[in-house]
Short mmCIF file of C-alpha atoms and ligand atoms in Angstrom, two decimals:
data_model
loop_
_atom_site.label_atom_id
_atom_site.label_comp_id
_atom_site.label_asym_id
_atom_site.label_seq_id
_atom_site.Cartn_x
_atom_site.Cartn_y
_atom_site.Cartn_z
CA MET A 1 117.83 162.45 133.25
CA ARG A 2 119.49 164.84 130.82
CA ILE A 3 123.24 165.42 130.94
CA LEU A 4 125.21 168.00 129.08
CA ILE A 5 128.88 167.20 128.32
CA VAL A 6 131.13 170.18 127.51
CA GLU A 7 134.36 168.66 126.15
CA ASP A 8 136.57 169.33 123.14
CA GLU A 9 138.25 165.97 122.94
CA MET A 10 136.13 163.87 120.61
CA LYS A 11 137.52 160.62 121.97
CA VAL A 12 136.33 161.51 125.47
CA VAL A 13 132.96 162.79 124.18
CA ASP A 14 132.33 159.56 122.31
CA PHE A 15 133.37 157.43 125.29
CA LEU A 16 131.10 159.41 127.65
CA LYS A 17 128.15 159.50 125.25
CA MET A 18 128.30 155.74 124.76
CA GLY A 19 128.86 154.90 128.42
CA LEU A 20 126.25 157.32 129.77
CA GLY A 21 123.77 156.36 127.07
CA GLU A 22 124.14 152.72 128.02
CA ALA A 23 123.59 153.69 131.67
CA GLY A 24 120.24 155.19 130.65
CA TYR A 25 121.09 158.91 130.58
CA ASP A 26 120.01 161.29 127.85
CA VAL A 27 123.21 163.00 126.70
CA GLU A 28 124.01 166.11 124.71
CA ALA A 29 127.43 167.40 123.93
CA ALA A 30 129.06 170.82 123.29
CA PHE A 31 132.58 171.10 121.96
CA ASP A 32 133.62 174.55 123.20
CA GLY A 33 132.87 176.72 126.19
CA GLN A 34 130.63 179.15 124.47
CA MET A 35 128.42 176.51 122.93
CA GLY A 36 128.26 174.76 126.31
CA TYR A 37 127.24 177.89 128.08
CA LYS A 38 124.50 178.67 125.49
CA LEU A 39 123.05 175.20 125.82
CA ALA A 40 123.17 175.30 129.64
CA ALA A 41 121.60 178.68 129.75
CA ASN A 42 118.79 178.03 127.32
CA SER A 43 117.70 174.48 128.00
CA HIS A 44 117.14 172.24 131.00
CA PHE A 45 119.77 169.77 132.08
CA ASP A 46 119.90 167.75 135.32
CA LEU A 47 123.75 167.73 135.36
CA ILE A 48 126.66 169.30 133.47
CA ILE A 49 129.95 167.50 133.02
CA LEU A 50 132.39 170.30 132.22
CA ASP A 51 136.01 170.12 131.06
CA VAL A 52 138.39 172.87 132.10
CA ILE A 53 140.57 173.46 129.14
CA LEU A 54 138.24 174.30 126.30
CA PRO A 55 138.25 176.45 123.14
CA VAL A 56 136.71 179.96 123.23
CA MET A 57 135.84 180.01 126.93
CA ASN A 58 137.36 177.84 129.66
CA GLY A 59 135.42 175.63 132.02
CA PHE A 60 135.81 177.93 135.04
CA GLU A 61 134.42 180.80 133.09
CA VAL A 62 131.56 178.71 131.72
CA CYS A 63 130.71 177.60 135.28
CA ARG A 64 130.88 181.14 136.66
CA LYS A 65 128.54 182.43 133.88
CA ILE A 66 126.11 179.62 134.46
CA ARG A 67 125.90 180.53 138.16
CA GLU A 68 125.62 184.25 137.33
CA LYS A 69 122.56 183.40 135.35
CA ASN A 70 121.27 181.60 138.41
CA VAL A 71 121.04 178.27 136.73
CA ASP A 72 121.09 175.88 139.65
CA VAL A 73 122.32 172.72 137.97
CA PRO A 74 124.91 170.43 139.54
CA VAL A 75 128.27 170.90 137.70
CA LEU A 76 130.91 168.22 137.73
CA MET A 77 134.30 169.50 136.54
CA LEU A 78 136.36 167.03 134.56
CA THR A 79 139.96 167.78 134.03
CA ALA A 80 143.54 166.67 133.85
CA LEU A 81 144.51 169.34 136.32
CA GLY A 82 144.39 167.97 139.81
CA THR A 83 146.05 170.22 142.34
CA THR A 84 144.22 171.64 145.30
CA GLU A 85 144.45 175.08 143.82
CA ASP A 86 142.69 173.98 140.67
CA LYS A 87 140.01 172.36 142.73
CA LEU A 88 139.57 175.63 144.65
CA ASP A 89 139.25 177.53 141.35
CA GLY A 90 136.56 175.17 140.29
CA PHE A 91 134.65 175.35 143.54
CA ASN A 92 135.05 179.15 143.56
CA ALA A 93 133.56 179.21 140.06
CA GLY A 94 130.51 177.32 141.50
CA ALA A 95 131.36 173.74 140.60
CA ASP A 96 129.86 171.07 142.83
CA ASP A 97 132.41 168.32 142.31
CA TYR A 98 135.65 167.60 140.58
CA LEU A 99 136.91 164.48 138.79
CA VAL A 100 140.49 164.20 137.60
CA LYS A 101 141.30 162.52 134.24
CA PRO A 102 141.97 159.71 133.68
CA PHE A 103 139.06 158.36 135.74
CA GLU A 104 137.21 155.11 136.05
CA PHE A 105 133.81 155.15 134.44
CA ALA A 106 132.31 153.57 137.59
CA GLU A 107 133.71 156.51 139.62
CA LEU A 108 131.99 158.96 137.20
CA ILE A 109 128.66 157.21 137.56
CA ALA A 110 129.00 157.18 141.37
CA ARG A 111 129.65 160.95 141.36
CA ILE A 112 126.74 161.58 138.99
CA LYS A 113 124.42 159.61 141.30
CA ALA A 114 125.62 161.41 144.44
CA LEU A 115 125.18 164.85 142.81
CA SER A 116 121.69 164.15 141.48
CA LYS A 117 120.63 162.67 144.74
CA ARG A 118 121.86 165.66 146.62
CA SER A 119 120.08 168.15 144.34
CA SER A 120 116.75 166.26 144.40
CA ALA A 121 116.99 165.80 148.17
CA GLY A 122 117.41 169.55 148.63
CA PHE A 123 114.49 170.24 146.35
CA MET A 124 112.14 167.62 147.91
CA ALA A 125 112.79 168.80 151.46
CA GLY A 126 111.47 172.18 150.42
CA SER A 127 111.67 173.78 153.79
CA PHE A 128 113.65 176.17 155.92
CA LEU A 129 116.50 175.69 158.37
CA LYS A 130 116.83 178.28 161.13
CA VAL A 131 119.54 179.31 163.60
CA ALA A 132 118.76 182.52 165.56
CA ASP A 133 117.80 185.06 162.86
CA LEU A 134 119.53 183.18 160.09
CA GLU A 135 117.17 181.32 157.77
CA LEU A 136 118.09 179.05 154.92
CA ASP A 137 115.59 178.60 152.13
CA MET A 138 116.33 175.11 150.72
CA HIS A 139 114.08 175.70 147.63
CA LYS A 140 115.66 178.94 146.56
CA LYS A 141 119.09 178.11 148.02
CA VAL A 142 119.51 181.52 149.57
CA ALA A 143 120.07 182.59 153.14
CA GLN A 144 118.44 185.45 154.96
CA ARG A 145 119.62 187.09 158.13
CA GLY A 146 117.05 189.36 159.61
CA LYS A 147 115.84 191.35 156.63
CA THR A 148 119.06 190.91 154.66
CA THR A 149 119.09 188.38 151.78
CA ILE A 150 122.46 186.69 151.38
CA GLU A 151 123.43 185.22 148.03
CA LEU A 152 125.57 182.06 148.30
CA THR A 153 127.58 180.06 145.76
CA ALA A 154 126.68 176.41 145.38
CA LYS A 155 129.48 175.27 147.70
CA GLU A 156 128.83 177.99 150.33
CA TYR A 157 125.22 176.93 150.36
CA ALA A 158 126.08 173.27 150.76
CA LEU A 159 128.49 174.01 153.59
CA LEU A 160 126.01 176.24 155.40
CA GLU A 161 123.22 173.69 154.93
CA TYR A 162 125.42 170.99 156.45
CA LEU A 163 126.32 173.14 159.46
CA MET A 164 122.72 174.15 159.97
CA ARG A 165 121.44 170.56 159.71
CA ASN A 166 123.90 169.81 162.51
CA LYS A 167 123.08 172.88 164.56
CA GLY A 168 124.82 172.92 167.91
CA ARG A 169 127.07 169.98 167.11
CA VAL A 170 130.82 170.42 166.48
CA VAL A 171 131.70 169.05 163.05
CA SER A 172 135.34 168.28 162.16
CA ARG A 173 137.09 169.48 159.03
CA SER A 174 137.37 165.94 157.68
CA GLU A 175 133.73 165.31 158.24
CA ILE A 176 132.84 168.54 156.38
CA ALA A 177 135.22 167.66 153.58
CA GLU A 178 133.70 164.22 153.27
CA LYS A 179 130.07 165.20 153.55
CA VAL A 180 130.01 168.49 151.69
CA TRP A 181 132.66 167.76 149.03
CA GLU A 182 132.25 164.02 149.04
CA ILE A 183 136.01 163.83 148.66
CA SER A 184 138.58 162.91 151.26
CA PHE A 185 140.97 165.78 151.13
CA ASP A 186 144.62 165.28 151.80
CA THR A 187 145.47 166.34 155.30
CA GLY A 188 147.06 169.75 155.13
CA THR A 189 144.59 171.24 152.69
CA ASN A 190 142.75 174.25 153.90
CA ILE A 191 139.71 174.23 151.65
CA VAL A 192 137.31 173.90 154.56
CA ASP A 193 138.83 176.85 156.34
CA VAL A 194 138.76 178.88 153.18
CA TYR A 195 135.02 178.24 152.78
CA ILE A 196 134.28 178.86 156.48
CA ASN A 197 135.91 182.28 156.01
CA LEU A 198 133.93 182.99 152.90
CA LEU A 199 130.70 182.06 154.79
CA ARG A 200 131.70 184.15 157.79
CA LYS A 201 132.09 187.18 155.62
CA LYS A 202 128.62 186.73 154.33
CA ILE A 203 126.61 185.69 157.31
CA ASP A 204 128.49 186.96 160.31
CA LYS A 205 130.75 189.89 159.44
CA ASN A 206 128.04 192.54 159.32
CA PHE A 207 126.01 191.25 162.27
CA GLU A 208 126.63 191.66 165.99
CA GLN A 209 125.79 188.11 166.94
CA LYS A 210 128.31 185.65 165.40
CA LEU A 211 126.83 182.27 164.60
CA ILE A 212 129.71 180.26 163.19
CA GLN A 213 131.92 179.08 166.07
CA THR A 214 135.48 177.73 165.84
CA ARG A 215 136.40 175.00 168.28
CA ILE A 216 140.20 174.85 168.19
CA GLY A 217 141.44 171.42 167.35
CA LEU A 218 137.92 170.04 166.88
CA GLY A 219 136.22 171.84 164.03
CA TYR A 220 133.25 174.13 163.56
CA SER A 221 129.72 174.54 164.69
CA ILE A 222 126.83 176.83 164.07
CA ASP A 223 124.91 177.92 167.12
CA SER A 224 123.14 180.97 168.56
CA ASP A 225 125.24 181.06 171.67
CA1 CA B 301 139.94 169.89 126.89
#
């Protein structure tokens, strides 16, 4: 498994290279955002560990550009910034997970395993999920409603896939946060609602039949009635 580290602090790079190397990963490093983006765009990696504050181009920008190029690699953001807003910026840029420095190495390894399992599970399943005229292609990671193709960010996709796998069942915000983000969010954060709204704009807004249902006090479900 090949991992790209984009990080400008040599101490952190050395620490990660050594630890991940010992854990059996094949590691390459880039020391600024532009170099990181070039490597990610031109060569295959199974995972990218991306710092936020970087020379030349910051991590959010690198992540956004990688997603614009349609490179579907799991991105783990690594940063000293740790507020909910920073997390949202990262997720909006297309990051899959977020780890705040300083972190335990065991925690990093656990996140890497969870991310790689999730991406290979999605790939292996290689099928479609369907609710009414909404179809989710788990190979291409795009949604289609009727004849309209709907592009999704990595997180929007993960959220929609989770709802569709649980078709007809009401899932709570904390369950979504835990299963889709693999983080227990502080109560009071609205990240799940923010993403539900983003999804609604894409899959429901322009269609007569609304599929995402809000169950006040309980959570959300996706259903055809
Ligand atoms: Ca940095």
